[in-house]
Amino acid sequence: MGAMMKYDYWVVGAGITGMTVARVFAEQGKTVLVLDRRSHIGGNCHDEYDEYGIRVHKYGPHIFHTNSKEVWDFLGRFTEWRHYQHKVCAYVESMLLPIPINVDTINRLYDIAVTPATMAAYLASVSVKLDVVKNSRDAVIGRLGVDIYDKFFKNYTLKQWGIPAEEIHPSVCERIPIRFNRDSRYFSDQFQGIPLHGYQKMFERMAAHENIHLLLQADFKDVLGEVEYNGLVYTGPIDEYFNYRHGKLGYRSLRFVFTNYRQASFQEASVVNFPNDYEFTRTTEYRKITGQEAGSTTVSYEYPCNVGDPYYPIPTADNQNLYARYAEDAKKEGDVVFAGRLGSYRYLNMDAACLEGMRIARNLLNLHQNV
Amino acid sequence: MGAMMKYDYWVVGAGITGMTVARVFAEQGKTVLVLDRRSHIGGNCHDEYDEYGIRVHKYGPHIFHTNSKEVWDFLGRFTEWRHYQHKVCAYVESMLLPIPINVDTINRLYDIAVTPATMAAYLASVSVKLDVVKNSRDAVIGRLGVDIYDKFFKNYTLKQWGIPAEEIHPSVCERIPIRFNRDSRYFSDQFQGIPLHGYQKMFERMAAHENIHLLLQADFKDVLGEVEYNGLVYTGPIDEYFNYRHGKLGYRSLRFVFTNYRQASFQEASVVNFPNDYEFTRTTEYRKITGQEAGSTTVSYEYPCNVGDPYYPIPTADNQNLYARYAEDAKKEGDVVFAGRLGSYRYLNMDAACLEGMRIARNLLNLHQNV
């Protein structure tokens, strides 16, 4: 008796960042312990079959999309792809209109005949001229005008964040795309799809390496000091790592209600946004994403809330200032790299998380090789 | 740095024995580390959805059956049950005949009219009178005669064990039931079924306790000496624990070939035995067991073999003598309890494994309480 659990690297968090880091390490001959407090790997990408035999995304719809061939090829080693192109509709004035806003959205909403050639001029005629964009409402009305803001964005933003768009940093709504053509796809990246046999199978194949051990259902703090490692990649919440010494970072959470319907199809699109009606923000019909054939269909209703698993960093100045203090502390932790959505307090698409994971692992490997 | 991974108990092997032990420990306030070399818990009971969305038993059909209300109720805390009563047919002379042999099997095979009242007399008239039952062939012909032996048992036993029934201990075929009525069920236990939402969900719920950590994809030997514990329950292969110091125990393994068919139904029964045809012993159509509705159906073909995961202890005198030597060694390992199918080198039904797990955990808890 006496030795600790010994690994070259310890990766905390088995989400896409952590699993990518672990796989790159393992393939370079390094031993890795991956820890997660949940009973499964894959983080919020995790999918599973529900009690009706329908594969659902347990933590809300995850559509993979990237312009990085490197990421696409890396993940493609662990899964075949279903070449799915995501579409979203918004339920507005009893119509299902394409989102992001495109030429057809405008034409169907107002029964007019804008074309790709006249779309910019049309939007210029309805948008509000502002000298300063102070908040997310400004970011929308400055590009799309007040009526579209009211019908598509005002109430959705309030549901999503629990605060009015006037109180949210302009960058949140500045990111919302507008399509000056009839492209009704939600994303326009070169590579789009979902793992043909599900995210879980993809992550299982990433994890299936003799150099990787998985410690599940365990909190980092419970086993800290009992694991020996040369490097630690921490993808858990950065404020939790530091015992909330400066206070808690704000996260918006989601509550999902899954319902199974004994019918062939539930809604026209994979995802329907409800900006104005009900308390949920959107409904997702998973079989429309996965292509699964079955006698029933499962739909999730998505309710934003403030308690529960951390999903979205809340983009307020207070939170950014608080994070900056933790980021300063993080720099002083010599053998720890903070990474991923929770470790760096930023929303990351899956491809960005994967790319960051590859970069971090390679940097650490170079670093330790040079020592 | 310095402390090891510390738990009250270390459970090696996440099969039904190990998971039961772990759950009982956890509920008594003990911390438990469960280790398994596979990436999943549940051992050979594990089920999962294949790439066609059909839930299959990855390690062959597992039907739960018990006369123990205690076991039924214990597992029932972690799953609802589908009240499934298992049926098996044997394909003989182009007929699908009920197994175990019952009155209908005899009547359809020979086109005669035996009744439950005359079944015993009929079997007496065809069975071979033997003074000594020396092997498994004797065990069958002494009860059912040579013709039934030849048609149902001779070649199946050869496929199953790779050796003729003449070379197998009589106890193996003595256990085979004969039905003196028309009961076509494979088992006659009071409680029969399968977990309504699958074994995997049941084991996940058993494991979901704050006192249980899961270390997966890790070999016992790799982390031995790095875990501190008061007691160890080892459900891995006993010969491996002792580094095969007396030689390797013989196990029969199985190779499964899964095939998906785009049809509503594949065969008449959940399981069809092929005593004489093909090289596989049986085909299993999983949807007939699980009740899942889907547009296709997945079937496993089962090929016994000598290499692969250990399934069945091979019941020969040599193996029993070898095991006896390991069992002697095991008695000298003070803080280790050897348990389960692999730890005690015996075939165990699931209910027996669960019952043993409960008994072992309670014994250890009493033991350590009294110290």
PDB file of C-alpha atoms in Angstrom, chain B residues 102-336:
ATOM      1  CA  ASN B 102     -42.903 -31.883 -23.006  1.00  0.00           C
ATOM      2  CA  VAL B 103     -45.949 -33.938 -23.997  1.00  0.00           C
ATOM      3  CA  ASP B 104     -46.454 -31.885 -27.166  1.00  0.00           C
ATOM      4  CA  THR B 105     -42.809 -32.255 -28.198  1.00  0.00           C
ATOM      5  CA  ILE B 106     -43.173 -36.039 -28.121  1.00  0.00           C
ATOM      6  CA  ASN B 107     -46.555 -36.092 -29.833  1.00  0.00           C
ATOM      7  CA  ARG B 108     -45.541 -33.809 -32.673  1.00  0.00           C
ATOM      8  CA  LEU B 109     -42.200 -35.519 -33.175  1.00  0.00           C
ATOM      9  CA  TYR B 110     -43.664 -39.009 -33.441  1.00  0.00           C
ATOM     10  CA  ASP B 111     -47.269 -38.159 -34.424  1.00  0.00           C
ATOM     11  CA  ILE B 112     -48.614 -40.055 -31.400  1.00  0.00           C
ATOM     12  CA  ALA B 113     -50.980 -39.113 -28.583  1.00  0.00           C
ATOM     13  CA  VAL B 114     -49.200 -39.242 -25.244  1.00  0.00           C
ATOM     14  CA  THR B 115     -51.052 -37.404 -22.452  1.00  0.00           C
ATOM     15  CA  PRO B 116     -49.798 -35.969 -19.176  1.00  0.00           C
ATOM     16  CA  ALA B 117     -51.221 -39.123 -17.563  1.00  0.00           C
ATOM     17  CA  THR B 118     -49.218 -41.439 -19.829  1.00  0.00           C
ATOM     18  CA  MET B 119     -46.015 -39.400 -20.282  1.00  0.00           C
ATOM     19  CA  ALA B 120     -44.053 -41.132 -17.519  1.00  0.00           C
ATOM     20  CA  ALA B 121     -44.982 -44.585 -18.802  1.00  0.00           C
ATOM     21  CA  TYR B 122     -44.075 -43.557 -22.341  1.00  0.00           C
ATOM     22  CA  LEU B 123     -40.640 -42.289 -21.344  1.00  0.00           C
ATOM     23  CA  ALA B 124     -40.079 -45.441 -19.292  1.00  0.00           C
ATOM     24  CA  SER B 125     -40.766 -47.458 -22.431  1.00  0.00           C
ATOM     25  CA  VAL B 126     -38.169 -45.645 -24.537  1.00  0.00           C
ATOM     26  CA  SER B 127     -35.470 -44.871 -21.967  1.00  0.00           C
ATOM     27  CA  VAL B 128     -32.383 -47.030 -21.589  1.00  0.00           C
ATOM     28  CA  LYS B 129     -31.940 -48.834 -18.290  1.00  0.00           C
ATOM     29  CA  LEU B 130     -28.471 -48.137 -16.952  1.00  0.00           C
ATOM     30  CA  ASP B 131     -26.821 -49.354 -13.765  1.00  0.00           C
ATOM     31  CA  VAL B 132     -24.331 -46.501 -13.702  1.00  0.00           C
ATOM     32  CA  VAL B 133     -24.735 -43.024 -15.207  1.00  0.00           C
ATOM     33  CA  LYS B 134     -21.184 -42.293 -16.281  1.00  0.00           C
ATOM     34  CA  ASN B 135     -21.596 -39.214 -18.456  1.00  0.00           C
ATOM     35  CA  SER B 136     -24.029 -36.722 -19.935  1.00  0.00           C
ATOM     36  CA  ARG B 137     -25.128 -39.080 -22.713  1.00  0.00           C
ATOM     37  CA  ASP B 138     -26.128 -41.610 -20.076  1.00  0.00           C
ATOM     38  CA  ALA B 139     -27.966 -38.863 -18.196  1.00  0.00           C
ATOM     39  CA  VAL B 140     -30.166 -38.244 -21.244  1.00  0.00           C
ATOM     40  CA  ILE B 141     -30.713 -41.748 -22.641  1.00  0.00           C
ATOM     41  CA  GLY B 142     -31.502 -42.983 -19.126  1.00  0.00           C
ATOM     42  CA  ARG B 143     -34.478 -40.612 -19.013  1.00  0.00           C
ATOM     43  CA  LEU B 144     -35.472 -39.964 -22.647  1.00  0.00           C
ATOM     44  CA  GLY B 145     -34.016 -42.783 -24.714  1.00  0.00           C
ATOM     45  CA  VAL B 146     -31.570 -42.881 -27.604  1.00  0.00           C
ATOM     46  CA  ASP B 147     -33.755 -41.363 -30.337  1.00  0.00           C
ATOM     47  CA  ILE B 148     -34.541 -38.158 -28.461  1.00  0.00           C
ATOM     48  CA  TYR B 149     -30.918 -37.966 -27.375  1.00  0.00           C
ATOM     49  CA  ASP B 150     -29.786 -38.244 -30.979  1.00  0.00           C
ATOM     50  CA  LYS B 151     -32.282 -35.681 -32.277  1.00  0.00           C
ATOM     51  CA  PHE B 152     -32.133 -33.023 -29.540  1.00  0.00           C
ATOM     52  CA  PHE B 153     -29.029 -33.444 -27.403  1.00  0.00           C
ATOM     53  CA  LYS B 154     -26.164 -35.249 -29.119  1.00  0.00           C
ATOM     54  CA  ASN B 155     -25.109 -32.627 -31.621  1.00  0.00           C
ATOM     55  CA  TYR B 156     -26.224 -29.628 -29.578  1.00  0.00           C
ATOM     56  CA  THR B 157     -23.995 -30.738 -26.723  1.00  0.00           C
ATOM     57  CA  LEU B 158     -21.119 -31.268 -29.135  1.00  0.00           C
ATOM     58  CA  LYS B 159     -21.581 -27.759 -30.553  1.00  0.00           C
ATOM     59  CA  GLN B 160     -22.047 -26.212 -27.121  1.00  0.00           C
ATOM     60  CA  TRP B 161     -19.030 -27.778 -25.420  1.00  0.00           C
ATOM     61  CA  GLY B 162     -16.821 -28.840 -28.289  1.00  0.00           C
ATOM     62  CA  ILE B 163     -16.605 -32.320 -26.791  1.00  0.00           C
ATOM     63  CA  PRO B 164     -19.020 -35.283 -27.024  1.00  0.00           C
ATOM     64  CA  ALA B 165     -21.593 -35.783 -24.278  1.00  0.00           C
ATOM     65  CA  GLU B 166     -19.798 -39.024 -23.425  1.00  0.00           C
ATOM     66  CA  GLU B 167     -16.906 -36.949 -22.093  1.00  0.00           C
ATOM     67  CA  ILE B 168     -19.032 -34.566 -20.026  1.00  0.00           C
ATOM     68  CA  HIS B 169     -19.953 -35.009 -16.388  1.00  0.00           C
ATOM     69  CA  PRO B 170     -23.502 -36.402 -16.018  1.00  0.00           C
ATOM     70  CA  SER B 171     -24.538 -33.411 -13.866  1.00  0.00           C
ATOM     71  CA  VAL B 172     -24.578 -31.134 -16.925  1.00  0.00           C
ATOM     72  CA  CYS B 173     -27.390 -33.012 -18.672  1.00  0.00           C
ATOM     73  CA  GLU B 174     -29.047 -34.217 -15.487  1.00  0.00           C
ATOM     74  CA  ARG B 175     -30.130 -30.632 -14.901  1.00  0.00           C
ATOM     75  CA  ILE B 176     -32.112 -30.526 -18.153  1.00  0.00           C
ATOM     76  CA  PRO B 177     -35.809 -30.416 -17.239  1.00  0.00           C
ATOM     77  CA  ILE B 178     -38.513 -32.692 -18.694  1.00  0.00           C
ATOM     78  CA  ARG B 179     -42.117 -31.511 -18.615  1.00  0.00           C
ATOM     79  CA  PHE B 180     -44.777 -34.121 -17.934  1.00  0.00           C
ATOM     80  CA  ASN B 181     -47.479 -31.704 -19.074  1.00  0.00           C
ATOM     81  CA  ARG B 182     -48.013 -29.208 -21.909  1.00  0.00           C
ATOM     82  CA  ASP B 183     -46.280 -26.241 -20.234  1.00  0.00           C
ATOM     83  CA  SER B 184     -44.285 -24.807 -23.126  1.00  0.00           C
ATOM     84  CA  ARG B 185     -42.429 -22.192 -21.069  1.00  0.00           C
ATOM     85  CA  TYR B 186     -38.673 -22.472 -20.840  1.00  0.00           C
ATOM     86  CA  PHE B 187     -38.646 -21.658 -17.131  1.00  0.00           C
ATOM     87  CA  SER B 188     -41.183 -22.444 -14.453  1.00  0.00           C
ATOM     88  CA  ASP B 189     -40.085 -19.993 -11.756  1.00  0.00           C
ATOM     89  CA  GLN B 190     -42.739 -17.924 -10.013  1.00  0.00           C
ATOM     90  CA  PHE B 191     -41.187 -14.620 -11.110  1.00  0.00           C
ATOM     91  CA  GLN B 192     -40.130 -14.208 -14.732  1.00  0.00           C
ATOM     92  CA  GLY B 193     -39.523 -11.193 -16.906  1.00  0.00           C
ATOM     93  CA  ILE B 194     -37.041  -8.720 -18.236  1.00  0.00           C
ATOM     94  CA  PRO B 195     -36.425  -5.136 -17.157  1.00  0.00           C
ATOM     95  CA  LEU B 196     -39.062  -3.097 -19.015  1.00  0.00           C
ATOM     96  CA  HIS B 197     -36.571  -0.484 -20.183  1.00  0.00           C
ATOM     97  CA  GLY B 198     -33.618  -2.846 -20.434  1.00  0.00           C
ATOM     98  CA  TYR B 199     -30.889  -4.214 -18.196  1.00  0.00           C
ATOM     99  CA  GLN B 200     -28.654  -1.237 -18.800  1.00  0.00           C
ATOM    100  CA  LYS B 201     -31.164   1.232 -17.366  1.00  0.00           C
ATOM    101  CA  MET B 202     -31.694  -1.078 -14.390  1.00  0.00           C
ATOM    102  CA  PHE B 203     -27.974  -1.244 -13.652  1.00  0.00           C
ATOM    103  CA  GLU B 204     -27.595   2.503 -14.138  1.00  0.00           C
ATOM    104  CA  ARG B 205     -30.228   3.039 -11.476  1.00  0.00           C
ATOM    105  CA  MET B 206     -28.528   0.531  -9.163  1.00  0.00           C
ATOM    106  CA  ALA B 207     -25.252   2.379  -9.651  1.00  0.00           C
ATOM    107  CA  ALA B 208     -26.780   5.828  -9.183  1.00  0.00           C
ATOM    108  CA  HIS B 209     -25.791   6.345  -5.550  1.00  0.00           C
ATOM    109  CA  GLU B 210     -23.545   9.060  -4.202  1.00  0.00           C
ATOM    110  CA  ASN B 211     -21.405   6.470  -2.402  1.00  0.00           C
ATOM    111  CA  ILE B 212     -20.575   4.590  -5.596  1.00  0.00           C
ATOM    112  CA  HIS B 213     -17.739   5.545  -7.946  1.00  0.00           C
ATOM    113  CA  LEU B 214     -17.281   3.647 -11.202  1.00  0.00           C
ATOM    114  CA  LEU B 215     -13.824   3.047 -12.667  1.00  0.00           C
ATOM    115  CA  LEU B 216     -14.258   1.651 -16.181  1.00  0.00           C
ATOM    116  CA  GLN B 217     -11.948   0.354 -18.907  1.00  0.00           C
ATOM    117  CA  ALA B 218      -9.430  -0.401 -16.159  1.00  0.00           C
ATOM    118  CA  ASP B 219      -7.817  -3.735 -15.302  1.00  0.00           C
ATOM    119  CA  PHE B 220      -7.701  -4.758 -11.668  1.00  0.00           C
ATOM    120  CA  LYS B 221      -3.984  -5.401 -11.835  1.00  0.00           C
ATOM    121  CA  ASP B 222      -3.292  -1.944 -13.274  1.00  0.00           C
ATOM    122  CA  VAL B 223      -4.638  -0.138 -10.238  1.00  0.00           C
ATOM    123  CA  LEU B 224      -3.980  -2.737  -7.551  1.00  0.00           C
ATOM    124  CA  GLY B 225      -1.907  -1.111  -4.825  1.00  0.00           C
ATOM    125  CA  GLU B 226      -3.308   2.290  -5.724  1.00  0.00           C
ATOM    126  CA  VAL B 227      -6.648   1.794  -4.032  1.00  0.00           C
ATOM    127  CA  GLU B 228      -7.086   1.648  -0.277  1.00  0.00           C
ATOM    128  CA  TYR B 229     -10.016  -0.319   1.106  1.00  0.00           C
ATOM    129  CA  ASN B 230     -11.268  -2.202   4.120  1.00  0.00           C
ATOM    130  CA  GLY B 231     -12.685  -5.046   2.082  1.00  0.00           C
ATOM    131  CA  LEU B 232     -12.409  -6.288  -1.477  1.00  0.00           C
ATOM    132  CA  VAL B 233     -15.066  -8.267  -3.317  1.00  0.00           C
ATOM    133  CA  TYR B 234     -13.463  -9.777  -6.400  1.00  0.00           C
ATOM    134  CA  THR B 235     -15.798 -11.083  -9.098  1.00  0.00           C
ATOM    135  CA  GLY B 236     -13.177 -11.415 -11.837  1.00  0.00           C
ATOM    136  CA  PRO B 237     -11.632 -14.727 -12.933  1.00  0.00           C
ATOM    137  CA  ILE B 238     -10.073 -16.384  -9.889  1.00  0.00           C
ATOM    138  CA  ASP B 239      -7.195 -17.867 -11.895  1.00  0.00           C
ATOM    139  CA  GLU B 240      -6.299 -14.453 -13.259  1.00  0.00           C
ATOM    140  CA  TYR B 241      -6.229 -13.012  -9.725  1.00  0.00           C
ATOM    141  CA  PHE B 242      -3.516 -15.536  -8.854  1.00  0.00           C
ATOM    142  CA  ASN B 243      -1.643 -14.915 -12.118  1.00  0.00           C
ATOM    143  CA  TYR B 244      -2.609 -18.383 -13.384  1.00  0.00           C
ATOM    144  CA  ARG B 245      -0.085 -19.874 -10.978  1.00  0.00           C
ATOM    145  CA  HIS B 246      -1.654 -23.345 -11.206  1.00  0.00           C
ATOM    146  CA  GLY B 247      -2.672 -23.019 -14.859  1.00  0.00           C
ATOM    147  CA  LYS B 248      -5.678 -21.619 -16.700  1.00  0.00           C
ATOM    148  CA  LEU B 249      -9.220 -22.667 -15.890  1.00  0.00           C
ATOM    149  CA  GLY B 250     -11.191 -23.803 -18.921  1.00  0.00           C
ATOM    150  CA  TYR B 251     -14.043 -21.638 -20.148  1.00  0.00           C
ATOM    151  CA  ARG B 252     -16.346 -22.053 -23.094  1.00  0.00           C
ATOM    152  CA  SER B 253     -16.928 -18.786 -24.914  1.00  0.00           C
ATOM    153  CA  LEU B 254     -19.514 -17.563 -27.377  1.00  0.00           C
ATOM    154  CA  ARG B 255     -19.251 -15.543 -30.563  1.00  0.00           C
ATOM    155  CA  PHE B 256     -22.370 -13.613 -31.574  1.00  0.00           C
ATOM    156  CA  VAL B 257     -23.165 -12.525 -35.084  1.00  0.00           C
ATOM    157  CA  PHE B 258     -25.947  -9.943 -35.139  1.00  0.00           C
ATOM    158  CA  THR B 259     -27.978  -9.459 -38.302  1.00  0.00           C
ATOM    159  CA  ASN B 260     -30.771  -6.977 -38.918  1.00  0.00           C
ATOM    160  CA  TYR B 261     -33.671  -7.878 -41.192  1.00  0.00           C
ATOM    161  CA  ARG B 262     -36.122  -5.357 -42.593  1.00  0.00           C
ATOM    162  CA  GLN B 263     -39.153  -7.462 -41.753  1.00  0.00           C
ATOM    163  CA  ALA B 264     -41.728  -7.473 -39.000  1.00  0.00           C
ATOM    164  CA  SER B 265     -40.867 -10.920 -37.641  1.00  0.00           C
ATOM    165  CA  PHE B 266     -38.016 -13.358 -38.231  1.00  0.00           C
ATOM    166  CA  GLN B 267     -38.892 -16.569 -36.413  1.00  0.00           C
ATOM    167  CA  GLU B 268     -41.774 -18.091 -34.457  1.00  0.00           C
ATOM    168  CA  ALA B 269     -40.128 -18.090 -31.034  1.00  0.00           C
ATOM    169  CA  SER B 270     -37.744 -15.736 -29.233  1.00  0.00           C
ATOM    170  CA  VAL B 271     -35.094 -18.423 -29.336  1.00  0.00           C
ATOM    171  CA  VAL B 272     -34.754 -21.301 -31.795  1.00  0.00           C
ATOM    172  CA  ASN B 273     -32.255 -24.046 -31.012  1.00  0.00           C
ATOM    173  CA  PHE B 274     -30.540 -25.807 -33.902  1.00  0.00           C
ATOM    174  CA  PRO B 275     -29.271 -29.061 -32.484  1.00  0.00           C
ATOM    175  CA  ASN B 276     -28.334 -30.618 -35.836  1.00  0.00           C
ATOM    176  CA  ASP B 277     -28.160 -27.952 -38.525  1.00  0.00           C
ATOM    177  CA  TYR B 278     -25.546 -25.248 -39.079  1.00  0.00           C
ATOM    178  CA  GLU B 279     -22.657 -24.432 -36.802  1.00  0.00           C
ATOM    179  CA  PHE B 280     -24.523 -21.992 -34.555  1.00  0.00           C
ATOM    180  CA  THR B 281     -26.444 -23.415 -31.610  1.00  0.00           C
ATOM    181  CA  ARG B 282     -29.339 -20.989 -31.586  1.00  0.00           C
ATOM    182  CA  THR B 283     -30.851 -17.849 -33.017  1.00  0.00           C
ATOM    183  CA  THR B 284     -32.390 -15.170 -30.811  1.00  0.00           C
ATOM    184  CA  GLU B 285     -34.823 -12.539 -32.068  1.00  0.00           C
ATOM    185  CA  TYR B 286     -34.574  -9.800 -29.458  1.00  0.00           C
ATOM    186  CA  ARG B 287     -37.766  -7.880 -30.196  1.00  0.00           C
ATOM    187  CA  LYS B 288     -39.695 -11.035 -29.288  1.00  0.00           C
ATOM    188  CA  ILE B 289     -38.110 -10.781 -25.833  1.00  0.00           C
ATOM    189  CA  THR B 290     -38.222  -7.028 -25.323  1.00  0.00           C
ATOM    190  CA  GLY B 291     -41.549  -6.325 -27.020  1.00  0.00           C
ATOM    191  CA  GLN B 292     -40.021  -3.401 -28.895  1.00  0.00           C
ATOM    192  CA  GLU B 293     -41.994  -2.246 -31.927  1.00  0.00           C
ATOM    193  CA  ALA B 294     -39.882  -1.292 -34.922  1.00  0.00           C
ATOM    194  CA  GLY B 295     -39.693  -1.543 -38.685  1.00  0.00           C
ATOM    195  CA  SER B 296     -36.896  -4.108 -38.621  1.00  0.00           C
ATOM    196  CA  THR B 297     -35.750  -6.926 -36.369  1.00  0.00           C
ATOM    197  CA  THR B 298     -32.319  -8.000 -35.146  1.00  0.00           C
ATOM    198  CA  VAL B 299     -31.292 -11.616 -34.662  1.00  0.00           C
ATOM    199  CA  SER B 300     -28.156 -13.065 -33.089  1.00  0.00           C
ATOM    200  CA  TYR B 301     -26.514 -16.251 -34.253  1.00  0.00           C
ATOM    201  CA  GLU B 302     -24.584 -17.888 -31.446  1.00  0.00           C
ATOM    202  CA  TYR B 303     -21.355 -19.786 -32.095  1.00  0.00           C
ATOM    203  CA  PRO B 304     -19.691 -21.529 -29.165  1.00  0.00           C
ATOM    204  CA  CYS B 305     -15.903 -21.301 -29.236  1.00  0.00           C
ATOM    205  CA  ASN B 306     -12.876 -21.621 -27.007  1.00  0.00           C
ATOM    206  CA  VAL B 307     -11.425 -18.140 -27.359  1.00  0.00           C
ATOM    207  CA  GLY B 308     -13.018 -14.906 -26.190  1.00  0.00           C
ATOM    208  CA  ASP B 309     -14.743 -13.693 -23.048  1.00  0.00           C
ATOM    209  CA  PRO B 310     -15.214 -16.443 -20.449  1.00  0.00           C
ATOM    210  CA  TYR B 311     -18.860 -17.590 -20.373  1.00  0.00           C
ATOM    211  CA  TYR B 312     -19.282 -21.136 -19.098  1.00  0.00           C
ATOM    212  CA  PRO B 313     -16.937 -22.998 -16.753  1.00  0.00           C
ATOM    213  CA  ILE B 314     -16.208 -26.274 -18.562  1.00  0.00           C
ATOM    214  CA  PRO B 315     -17.431 -29.063 -16.286  1.00  0.00           C
ATOM    215  CA  THR B 316     -14.571 -31.529 -16.402  1.00  0.00           C
ATOM    216  CA  ALA B 317     -12.764 -33.178 -13.493  1.00  0.00           C
ATOM    217  CA  ASP B 318      -9.479 -31.495 -14.448  1.00  0.00           C
ATOM    218  CA  ASN B 319     -11.059 -28.063 -14.222  1.00  0.00           C
ATOM    219  CA  GLN B 320     -12.727 -28.832 -10.916  1.00  0.00           C
ATOM    220  CA  ASN B 321      -9.422 -30.037  -9.461  1.00  0.00           C
ATOM    221  CA  LEU B 322      -7.668 -26.937 -10.725  1.00  0.00           C
ATOM    222  CA  TYR B 323     -10.358 -24.695  -9.278  1.00  0.00           C
ATOM    223  CA  ALA B 324     -10.042 -26.479  -5.918  1.00  0.00           C
ATOM    224  CA  ARG B 325      -6.405 -25.408  -5.741  1.00  0.00           C
ATOM    225  CA  TYR B 326      -7.305 -21.778  -6.446  1.00  0.00           C
ATOM    226  CA  ALA B 327     -10.108 -21.974  -3.895  1.00  0.00           C
ATOM    227  CA  GLU B 328      -7.539 -23.055  -1.310  1.00  0.00           C
ATOM    228  CA  ASP B 329      -5.375 -20.057  -2.182  1.00  0.00           C
ATOM    229  CA  ALA B 330      -8.423 -17.808  -1.977  1.00  0.00           C
ATOM    230  CA  LYS B 331      -9.042 -18.793   1.635  1.00  0.00           C
ATOM    231  CA  LYS B 332      -5.661 -17.335   2.537  1.00  0.00           C
ATOM    232  CA  GLU B 333      -6.467 -13.893   1.068  1.00  0.00           C
ATOM    233  CA  GLY B 334      -7.695 -12.271   4.242  1.00  0.00           C
ATOM    234  CA  ASP B 335      -9.500  -9.168   2.995  1.00  0.00           C
ATOM    235  CA  VAL B 336     -10.787 -10.586  -0.284  1.00  0.00           C
TER     236      VAL B 336
END
